Amino acid sequence: MTKFGYVSVEDYVPLVGEFAESLVKGKIFATKCKACGKEYFPPREECICLNDEMEKIDLDTSAKLVSYTIIHVPPESHSTMAPYIIAIGEFPNGLKTMAHLVGVTSMDDLKIGRPMKLVPQTLENERIVYKFVPA
Amino acid sequence: MNKVVVASATMTPFTDHYDRDIRDLASEAIRDIFRKTEIERSAVDGLVIGSMASMSFTNQGNLGALIASENNLNSASFTVEAGEASGQAALRAAYSLIKSGMHETVLVLGLEKVTDIVKLPEILSVVNHVNMDSRWEADIGLTLASSWAMIAKSHMSQYGITREQIASVAVKNHYNATFNPFAQFKSKLRIETILRAPALASPLTLFDTCAAADGAAAVLLTTEEKAKSFTDQYIHVKGTGLAHGTLRIAERDRLYSIPAIKKAAKDAYEMAGISPSDIDVAEVHDSFTIAELIALEEMGIFEPGQSGPATEDGRTKKDGDRPINTSGGMKARGYPFGAAGIAQVVEIYEQLLGIAGERQVADANIGVTQALAGTGGTSVVHVFGTA
């Protein structure tokens, strides 16, 4: 079964497993609190309002580039990948997340505010992650 | 109420102690406290250890029992972990143990043995997973260097500070460390060297951060009444503050500010009854150059955007009007994580007692220490005074 993340050991967490299965199908979900309406991405199983009844919602994966950096000295888990770009993107619902930014072909792709899209990407060893690509 | 004082302080040299283990480093610091302080070991009824990741670095947990028994301390002993802020968090725990009346005299030991792991990427993995959100940020290959790089870019664009101003933090801290016999790097550093060094994460280079180091630092906390029975060399702990922010950096509203530092500082200042202008000397978190600039602004020592120009102008040098990191800071004194927070107190102890030798600043009556985990997960601030 496909697992989420580059190195995560939390395969037993149902939410993470479901998240990976969804990514395999090309869908990225966020979660939303049924009591107060607060949305979470990456998804959470309980809300800060202390309610734990959450529903899955489709994430609008269009995002704007907030910041990025090019990593030249990576941790052990990414030792063969450097240099790589990690970016923060902001979604239309105001939530922000961090992910690798791939498919950059010019400096224009790295302008702050540049439209991006969050997409699933399958890795080796039956693993899957999400990454930003320029939109 | 009990007045809590620091009645003794010491540290091992901070360096790559490749031939010494965590027990040996701990024992050296503890033994030095008892050699130079007229107090019986039996009078120490608490040992609080600040250590960030002894399990990951050395495969040894429960340092409290290990270190207490190896040094014949019949004291209640335990370890405090708050990421990179573990040392200062341990100090806060020890302070409250005495303030509450539960203990009278508590030894606080900051301890870290990092270089049992020799590969830098493996050390980075430990540091990242302790101080960042493991699942959503550390696992994707984010590093603290890249987090600080994004913060630096945001700060530069918000306030117009220059790359050179950021680098001037490292120049200043290396200069200060040339006067510190316990420092890891007693060599000066030039701006050009920093800017031309290999990139870590753009715009930061190798010389914007610290090297791996091992070490231990210890301070003896007790009541003023008890201290008077064995020494006149003590300083007061006047205030403590601890605050947190999100571990996930992507969640923050503004990358260029770190609210946890501001909150911790505000609480510590209020408790001590001081304002930022009263601070004569401070040791702040400078794991990366940009971290020191932001800390000084959040702590109210400079206005937002002004710490870069002030540092470039030499105002934070040991002989400037706002001396910061007279020890050389984490950057040059060295940064064995859990030990560093206590080494900050060692420096303030010496400064306020006027025994800091060539590093001595004039008329130091109020000193402050500030620690940070990651890029804002936890910050701890303490205020010390001569009275």
Short mmCIF file of C-alpha atoms in Angstrom, two decimals, chain B:
data_model
loop_
_atom_site.label_atom_id
_atom_site.label_comp_id
_atom_site.label_asym_id
_atom_site.label_seq_id
_atom_site.Cartn_x
_atom_site.Cartn_y
_atom_site.Cartn_z
CA MET B 1 8.87 35.06 49.38
CA ASN B 2 12.21 33.44 48.67
CA LYS B 3 14.53 35.50 46.54
CA VAL B 4 16.19 33.14 44.06
CA VAL B 5 19.83 33.76 43.20
CA VAL B 6 22.55 32.24 41.02
CA ALA B 7 25.33 31.50 43.49
CA SER B 8 27.86 29.75 41.26
CA ALA B 9 28.38 29.17 37.54
CA THR B 10 30.74 27.24 35.33
CA MET B 11 31.12 25.61 31.94
CA THR B 12 33.39 23.26 30.05
CA PRO B 13 35.02 24.54 26.90
CA PHE B 14 32.53 24.24 24.01
CA THR B 15 34.11 22.35 21.14
CA ASP B 16 34.15 19.01 19.33
CA HIS B 17 34.98 16.87 22.35
CA TYR B 18 35.49 13.82 20.13
CA ASP B 19 37.26 11.89 22.91
CA ARG B 20 34.82 12.58 25.77
CA ASP B 21 31.33 11.29 26.55
CA ILE B 22 28.20 12.88 28.00
CA ARG B 23 28.98 11.63 31.55
CA ASP B 24 32.48 13.02 31.49
CA LEU B 25 31.31 16.47 30.34
CA ALA B 26 28.56 16.55 32.97
CA SER B 27 30.96 15.52 35.73
CA GLU B 28 33.51 18.16 34.78
CA ALA B 29 30.95 20.97 35.12
CA ILE B 30 29.43 19.61 38.34
CA ARG B 31 32.80 18.94 39.99
CA ASP B 32 33.95 22.44 39.13
CA ILE B 33 30.90 23.90 40.88
CA PHE B 34 31.77 22.03 44.09
CA ARG B 35 35.48 22.83 43.84
CA LYS B 36 34.91 26.55 43.68
CA THR B 37 31.82 26.87 45.87
CA GLU B 38 31.77 26.48 49.66
CA ILE B 39 28.72 24.24 49.70
CA GLU B 40 28.32 20.57 50.57
CA ARG B 41 26.92 18.27 47.94
CA SER B 42 24.33 17.13 50.47
CA ALA B 43 22.92 20.68 50.52
CA VAL B 44 21.90 20.37 46.85
CA ASP B 45 18.39 18.91 46.94
CA GLY B 46 17.56 19.22 43.25
CA LEU B 47 19.26 18.61 39.89
CA VAL B 48 17.48 19.81 36.76
CA ILE B 49 19.13 18.97 33.44
CA GLY B 50 18.42 20.76 30.18
CA SER B 51 19.26 18.49 27.26
CA MET B 52 17.71 18.55 23.80
CA ALA B 53 18.27 15.11 22.34
CA SER B 54 20.55 12.86 24.38
CA MET B 55 18.60 9.80 23.21
CA SER B 56 19.15 10.57 19.55
CA PHE B 57 22.72 11.82 19.87
CA THR B 58 24.13 9.37 22.43
CA ASN B 59 21.50 6.65 22.92
CA GLN B 60 21.18 7.61 26.60
CA GLY B 61 17.99 8.75 28.29
CA ASN B 62 17.10 9.56 31.92
CA LEU B 63 20.12 11.77 32.43
CA GLY B 64 18.71 12.89 35.79
CA ALA B 65 19.33 9.53 37.48
CA LEU B 66 22.55 8.84 35.60
CA ILE B 67 24.29 12.15 36.30
CA ALA B 68 23.01 12.47 39.88
CA SER B 69 24.21 9.00 40.86
CA GLU B 70 27.56 9.30 39.07
CA ASN B 71 28.25 12.50 41.01
CA ASN B 72 26.91 11.28 44.36
CA LEU B 73 24.12 13.85 44.42
CA ASN B 74 21.28 12.82 46.70
CA SER B 75 18.89 15.16 44.93
CA ALA B 76 15.57 14.99 43.08
CA SER B 77 16.76 14.84 39.48
CA PHE B 78 15.08 15.03 36.11
CA THR B 79 15.55 16.34 32.56
CA VAL B 80 13.64 19.11 30.82
CA GLU B 81 13.27 19.15 27.04
CA ALA B 82 12.01 22.12 25.04
CA GLY B 83 13.94 21.68 21.82
CA GLU B 84 16.81 24.10 21.41
CA ALA B 85 15.44 26.08 24.40
CA SER B 86 15.92 23.12 26.78
CA GLY B 87 18.66 24.75 28.89
CA GLN B 88 16.67 27.89 29.64
CA ALA B 89 13.51 25.84 30.20
CA ALA B 90 15.43 23.78 32.80
CA LEU B 91 16.44 27.02 34.50
CA ARG B 92 12.81 28.10 34.68
CA ALA B 93 11.82 24.75 36.22
CA ALA B 94 14.60 25.03 38.80
CA TYR B 95 13.60 28.60 39.61
CA SER B 96 10.02 27.58 40.29
CA LEU B 97 11.12 24.64 42.48
CA ILE B 98 12.94 27.06 44.77
CA LYS B 99 10.36 29.84 44.56
CA SER B 100 7.65 27.40 45.59
CA GLY B 101 9.67 26.31 48.64
CA MET B 102 9.85 22.71 47.46
CA HIS B 103 13.63 22.82 47.17
CA GLU B 104 16.23 25.17 48.61
CA THR B 105 19.23 24.60 46.35
CA VAL B 106 19.05 23.27 42.80
CA LEU B 107 21.88 22.60 40.41
CA VAL B 108 20.92 23.33 36.81
CA LEU B 109 22.98 21.50 34.23
CA GLY B 110 22.89 22.18 30.50
CA LEU B 111 24.28 19.21 28.62
CA GLU B 112 24.71 18.02 25.06
CA LYS B 113 27.06 15.58 23.37
CA VAL B 114 26.44 15.94 19.65
CA THR B 115 29.53 14.63 17.86
CA ASP B 116 28.98 10.95 18.58
CA ILE B 117 27.15 11.37 15.29
CA VAL B 118 29.83 12.32 12.80
CA LYS B 119 27.78 12.89 9.63
CA LEU B 120 26.34 16.40 9.40
CA PRO B 121 23.15 15.33 7.56
CA GLU B 122 22.36 12.93 10.42
CA ILE B 123 22.89 15.68 13.01
CA LEU B 124 20.61 17.93 10.95
CA SER B 125 17.92 15.24 10.92
CA VAL B 126 17.92 15.09 14.72
CA VAL B 127 17.84 18.87 15.10
CA ASN B 128 15.07 19.22 12.52
CA HIS B 129 12.85 16.53 13.99
CA VAL B 130 13.20 17.88 17.53
CA ASN B 131 12.48 21.48 16.61
CA MET B 132 10.13 21.32 13.63
CA ASP B 133 6.78 19.67 12.83
CA SER B 134 8.06 16.20 11.94
CA ARG B 135 5.25 14.98 9.71
CA TRP B 136 4.40 18.05 7.72
CA GLU B 137 7.65 20.03 7.56
CA ALA B 138 10.79 18.16 8.70
CA ASP B 139 9.87 15.09 6.64
CA ILE B 140 9.81 17.04 3.38
CA GLY B 141 13.47 17.97 3.76
CA LEU B 142 13.02 21.38 5.31
CA THR B 143 15.95 22.34 7.51
CA LEU B 144 16.32 25.03 10.15
CA ALA B 145 18.74 26.74 7.76
CA SER B 146 16.07 26.91 5.06
CA SER B 147 13.47 28.11 7.56
CA TRP B 148 15.79 30.90 8.71
CA ALA B 149 16.59 31.65 5.07
CA MET B 150 12.93 32.35 4.35
CA ILE B 151 12.69 34.43 7.52
CA ALA B 152 15.79 36.39 6.47
CA LYS B 153 14.33 37.10 3.03
CA SER B 154 11.06 38.23 4.58
CA HIS B 155 12.85 40.49 7.08
CA MET B 156 15.03 41.97 4.33
CA SER B 157 12.05 42.79 2.14
CA GLN B 158 9.95 44.13 5.03
CA TYR B 159 12.57 46.45 6.51
CA GLY B 160 15.15 46.87 3.76
CA ILE B 161 18.03 45.51 5.80
CA THR B 162 21.03 44.30 3.83
CA ARG B 163 22.77 40.95 3.53
CA GLU B 164 25.88 42.60 4.95
CA GLN B 165 23.98 43.75 8.04
CA ILE B 166 22.86 40.18 8.68
CA ALA B 167 26.45 38.94 8.28
CA SER B 168 27.71 41.61 10.68
CA VAL B 169 26.14 39.61 13.53
CA ALA B 170 28.63 36.79 12.90
CA VAL B 171 31.55 39.23 12.57
CA LYS B 172 30.64 40.80 15.92
CA ASN B 173 30.11 37.49 17.74
CA HIS B 174 33.39 36.08 16.45
CA TYR B 175 35.13 39.26 17.60
CA ASN B 176 33.60 38.91 21.08
CA ALA B 177 34.63 35.25 21.26
CA THR B 178 38.29 36.13 20.80
CA PHE B 179 38.13 37.28 24.45
CA ASN B 180 36.45 34.08 25.71
CA PRO B 181 38.84 31.27 26.72
CA PHE B 182 35.99 28.71 26.60
CA ALA B 183 34.85 29.63 23.08
CA GLN B 184 34.89 27.20 20.18
CA PHE B 185 36.09 29.78 17.64
CA LYS B 186 38.55 32.37 18.90
CA SER B 187 39.17 33.73 15.43
CA LYS B 188 37.87 36.83 13.75
CA LEU B 189 35.64 36.51 10.72
CA ARG B 190 35.36 38.95 7.81
CA ILE B 191 32.10 39.92 6.06
CA GLU B 192 33.54 38.79 2.72
CA THR B 193 34.29 35.34 4.13
CA ILE B 194 30.67 34.93 5.19
CA LEU B 195 29.19 36.16 1.92
CA ARG B 196 31.49 33.98 -0.22
CA ALA B 197 31.11 30.81 1.85
CA PRO B 198 29.21 27.83 0.42
CA ALA B 199 25.42 28.33 0.44
CA LEU B 200 23.34 26.49 3.05
CA ALA B 201 19.95 27.77 1.93
CA SER B 202 19.84 31.00 -0.04
CA PRO B 203 20.61 33.70 1.12
CA LEU B 204 22.34 32.12 4.14
CA THR B 205 25.79 30.55 3.97
CA LEU B 206 27.85 28.21 6.09
CA PHE B 207 29.15 31.08 8.22
CA ASP B 208 25.68 32.35 9.11
CA THR B 209 25.32 29.43 11.50
CA CYS B 210 27.09 27.42 14.18
CA ALA B 211 29.25 24.33 14.01
CA ALA B 212 28.55 21.10 15.88
CA ALA B 213 29.86 21.29 19.43
CA ASP B 214 29.73 19.37 22.70
CA GLY B 215 29.78 20.72 26.21
CA ALA B 216 28.23 21.21 29.61
CA ALA B 217 27.41 24.29 31.67
CA ALA B 218 26.13 24.46 35.24
CA VAL B 219 24.67 27.09 37.55
CA LEU B 220 23.75 26.74 41.21
CA LEU B 221 20.37 28.23 42.12
CA THR B 222 19.46 28.82 45.74
CA THR B 223 17.72 31.29 48.03
CA GLU B 224 19.46 34.56 48.85
CA GLU B 225 19.40 33.58 52.51
CA LYS B 226 21.18 30.30 51.84
CA ALA B 227 23.65 31.90 49.42
CA LYS B 228 24.74 34.41 52.04
CA SER B 229 25.89 31.51 54.24
CA PHE B 230 28.58 30.48 51.77
CA THR B 231 29.28 33.26 49.23
CA ASP B 232 28.92 36.94 48.38
CA GLN B 233 29.27 36.15 44.68
CA TYR B 234 25.66 35.85 43.59
CA ILE B 235 23.18 37.52 41.24
CA HIS B 236 19.40 37.66 41.44
CA VAL B 237 16.98 35.88 39.12
CA LYS B 238 14.44 38.68 38.71
CA GLY B 239 12.09 37.43 36.03
CA THR B 240 11.23 34.48 33.82
CA GLY B 241 9.03 34.14 30.76
CA LEU B 242 8.25 31.24 28.44
CA ALA B 243 5.98 31.35 25.41
CA HIS B 244 5.28 29.26 22.34
CA GLY B 245 4.33 29.68 18.71
CA THR B 246 3.38 27.21 15.99
CA LEU B 247 5.95 24.57 15.15
CA ARG B 248 4.88 24.77 11.51
CA ILE B 249 6.50 27.81 9.97
CA ALA B 250 4.02 27.85 7.08
CA GLU B 251 1.23 28.62 9.58
CA ARG B 252 2.79 31.89 10.76
CA ASP B 253 1.15 35.15 9.77
CA ARG B 254 4.42 37.01 9.18
CA LEU B 255 7.76 35.32 8.64
CA TYR B 256 9.78 38.34 9.77
CA SER B 257 8.46 38.37 13.33
CA ILE B 258 8.52 35.77 16.12
CA PRO B 259 5.72 36.49 18.62
CA ALA B 260 6.92 33.84 21.12
CA ILE B 261 10.03 35.92 21.83
CA LYS B 262 8.02 39.09 22.39
CA LYS B 263 5.62 37.33 24.77
CA ALA B 264 8.37 35.60 26.77
CA ALA B 265 10.31 38.88 27.07
CA LYS B 266 7.23 40.85 28.12
CA ASP B 267 6.40 38.36 30.87
CA ALA B 268 10.00 38.28 32.15
CA TYR B 269 10.35 42.09 32.10
CA GLU B 270 7.04 42.56 33.93
CA MET B 271 8.02 40.10 36.62
CA ALA B 272 11.40 41.81 37.02
CA GLY B 273 9.90 45.31 36.85
CA ILE B 274 12.23 46.45 34.09
CA SER B 275 11.90 47.88 30.60
CA PRO B 276 14.14 47.03 27.62
CA SER B 277 16.12 50.25 28.08
CA ASP B 278 17.27 48.98 31.50
CA ILE B 279 19.15 46.03 29.97
CA ASP B 280 22.92 46.47 30.26
CA VAL B 281 23.98 43.19 28.64
CA ALA B 282 22.15 40.30 26.96
CA GLU B 283 22.83 36.83 25.63
CA VAL B 284 20.37 36.04 22.84
CA HIS B 285 19.70 33.11 20.52
CA ASP B 286 21.97 33.36 17.46
CA SER B 287 21.94 29.84 16.02
CA PHE B 288 21.63 31.77 12.76
CA THR B 289 22.71 35.38 12.28
CA ILE B 290 19.21 36.56 11.38
CA ALA B 291 17.86 35.04 14.63
CA GLU B 292 19.85 37.52 16.72
CA LEU B 293 18.52 40.50 14.73
CA ILE B 294 14.91 39.40 15.16
CA ALA B 295 15.40 38.56 18.86
CA LEU B 296 16.71 42.06 19.58
CA GLU B 297 13.65 43.60 17.93
CA GLU B 298 11.11 41.32 19.60
CA MET B 299 12.81 41.94 22.96
CA GLY B 300 12.42 45.69 22.46
CA ILE B 301 16.16 46.39 22.51
CA PHE B 302 15.83 47.92 19.05
CA GLU B 303 12.81 49.06 17.03
CA PRO B 304 11.64 46.68 14.25
CA GLY B 305 14.07 46.91 11.35
CA GLN B 306 16.74 48.72 13.37
CA SER B 307 18.83 45.84 14.72
CA GLY B 308 20.60 45.27 11.39
CA PRO B 309 21.87 48.86 11.04
CA ALA B 310 22.69 48.96 14.78
CA THR B 311 24.77 45.80 14.54
CA GLU B 312 26.57 47.06 11.44
CA ASP B 313 27.35 50.29 13.32
CA GLY B 314 28.98 48.32 16.15
CA ARG B 315 26.37 49.17 18.78
CA THR B 316 26.06 45.53 19.90
CA LYS B 317 29.81 44.89 20.25
CA LYS B 318 31.12 44.32 23.76
CA ASP B 319 32.13 47.98 23.93
CA GLY B 320 29.01 49.29 22.15
CA ASP B 321 26.05 50.94 23.91
CA ARG B 322 23.89 47.76 23.72
CA PRO B 323 26.36 44.86 24.19
CA ILE B 324 24.90 41.57 22.93
CA ASN B 325 26.42 38.09 23.12
CA THR B 326 29.62 39.20 24.79
CA SER B 327 30.44 35.47 25.16
CA GLY B 328 30.58 35.13 21.37
CA GLY B 329 27.07 33.68 21.32
CA MET B 330 26.14 30.32 19.92
CA LYS B 331 27.82 31.34 16.70
CA ALA B 332 31.35 31.58 18.08
CA ARG B 333 31.34 30.52 21.73
CA GLY B 334 29.78 27.30 20.45
CA TYR B 335 26.36 25.68 20.44
CA PRO B 336 25.93 22.34 22.24
CA PHE B 337 22.14 22.74 22.25
CA GLY B 338 20.97 22.05 25.82
CA ALA B 339 24.20 23.38 27.29
CA ALA B 340 23.98 26.70 25.47
CA GLY B 341 21.04 28.07 27.46
CA ILE B 342 22.97 27.60 30.70
CA ALA B 343 26.19 28.99 29.18
CA GLN B 344 24.18 32.17 28.54
CA VAL B 345 23.57 32.40 32.30
CA VAL B 346 27.27 31.75 33.01
CA GLU B 347 28.13 34.79 30.88
CA ILE B 348 25.56 37.04 32.57
CA TYR B 349 26.72 35.81 36.00
CA GLU B 350 30.29 36.89 35.21
CA GLN B 351 29.21 40.18 33.64
CA LEU B 352 27.01 41.23 36.56
CA LEU B 353 29.67 40.29 39.12
CA GLY B 354 32.30 42.20 37.14
CA ILE B 355 34.51 39.13 36.67
CA ALA B 356 34.23 38.77 32.88
CA GLY B 357 37.81 39.87 32.28
CA GLU B 358 38.45 41.24 28.81
CA ARG B 359 34.77 40.72 27.92
CA GLN B 360 33.59 42.90 30.81
CA VAL B 361 31.06 45.60 29.92
CA ALA B 362 30.87 48.77 32.02
CA ASP B 363 28.30 49.14 34.83
CA ALA B 364 26.39 45.91 34.17
CA ASN B 365 23.49 45.69 36.63
CA ILE B 366 20.73 44.12 34.56
CA GLY B 367 21.42 41.14 32.28
CA VAL B 368 19.01 39.12 30.14
CA THR B 369 19.16 35.69 28.49
CA GLN B 370 16.90 34.59 25.63
CA ALA B 371 16.60 31.11 24.13
CA LEU B 372 14.62 29.85 21.17
CA ALA B 373 13.59 26.45 19.85
CA GLY B 374 13.51 26.18 16.08
CA THR B 375 12.25 29.36 14.46
CA GLY B 376 9.74 30.21 17.16
CA GLY B 377 8.32 27.03 18.69
CA THR B 378 9.38 28.03 22.19
CA SER B 379 11.19 31.06 23.55
CA VAL B 380 12.43 31.51 27.11
CA VAL B 381 13.65 34.79 28.58
CA HIS B 382 15.23 35.38 32.00
CA VAL B 383 16.15 38.66 33.68
CA PHE B 384 19.03 38.82 36.17
CA GLY B 385 20.14 41.68 38.39
CA THR B 386 22.84 42.64 40.85
CA ALA B 387 20.11 43.52 43.34
#
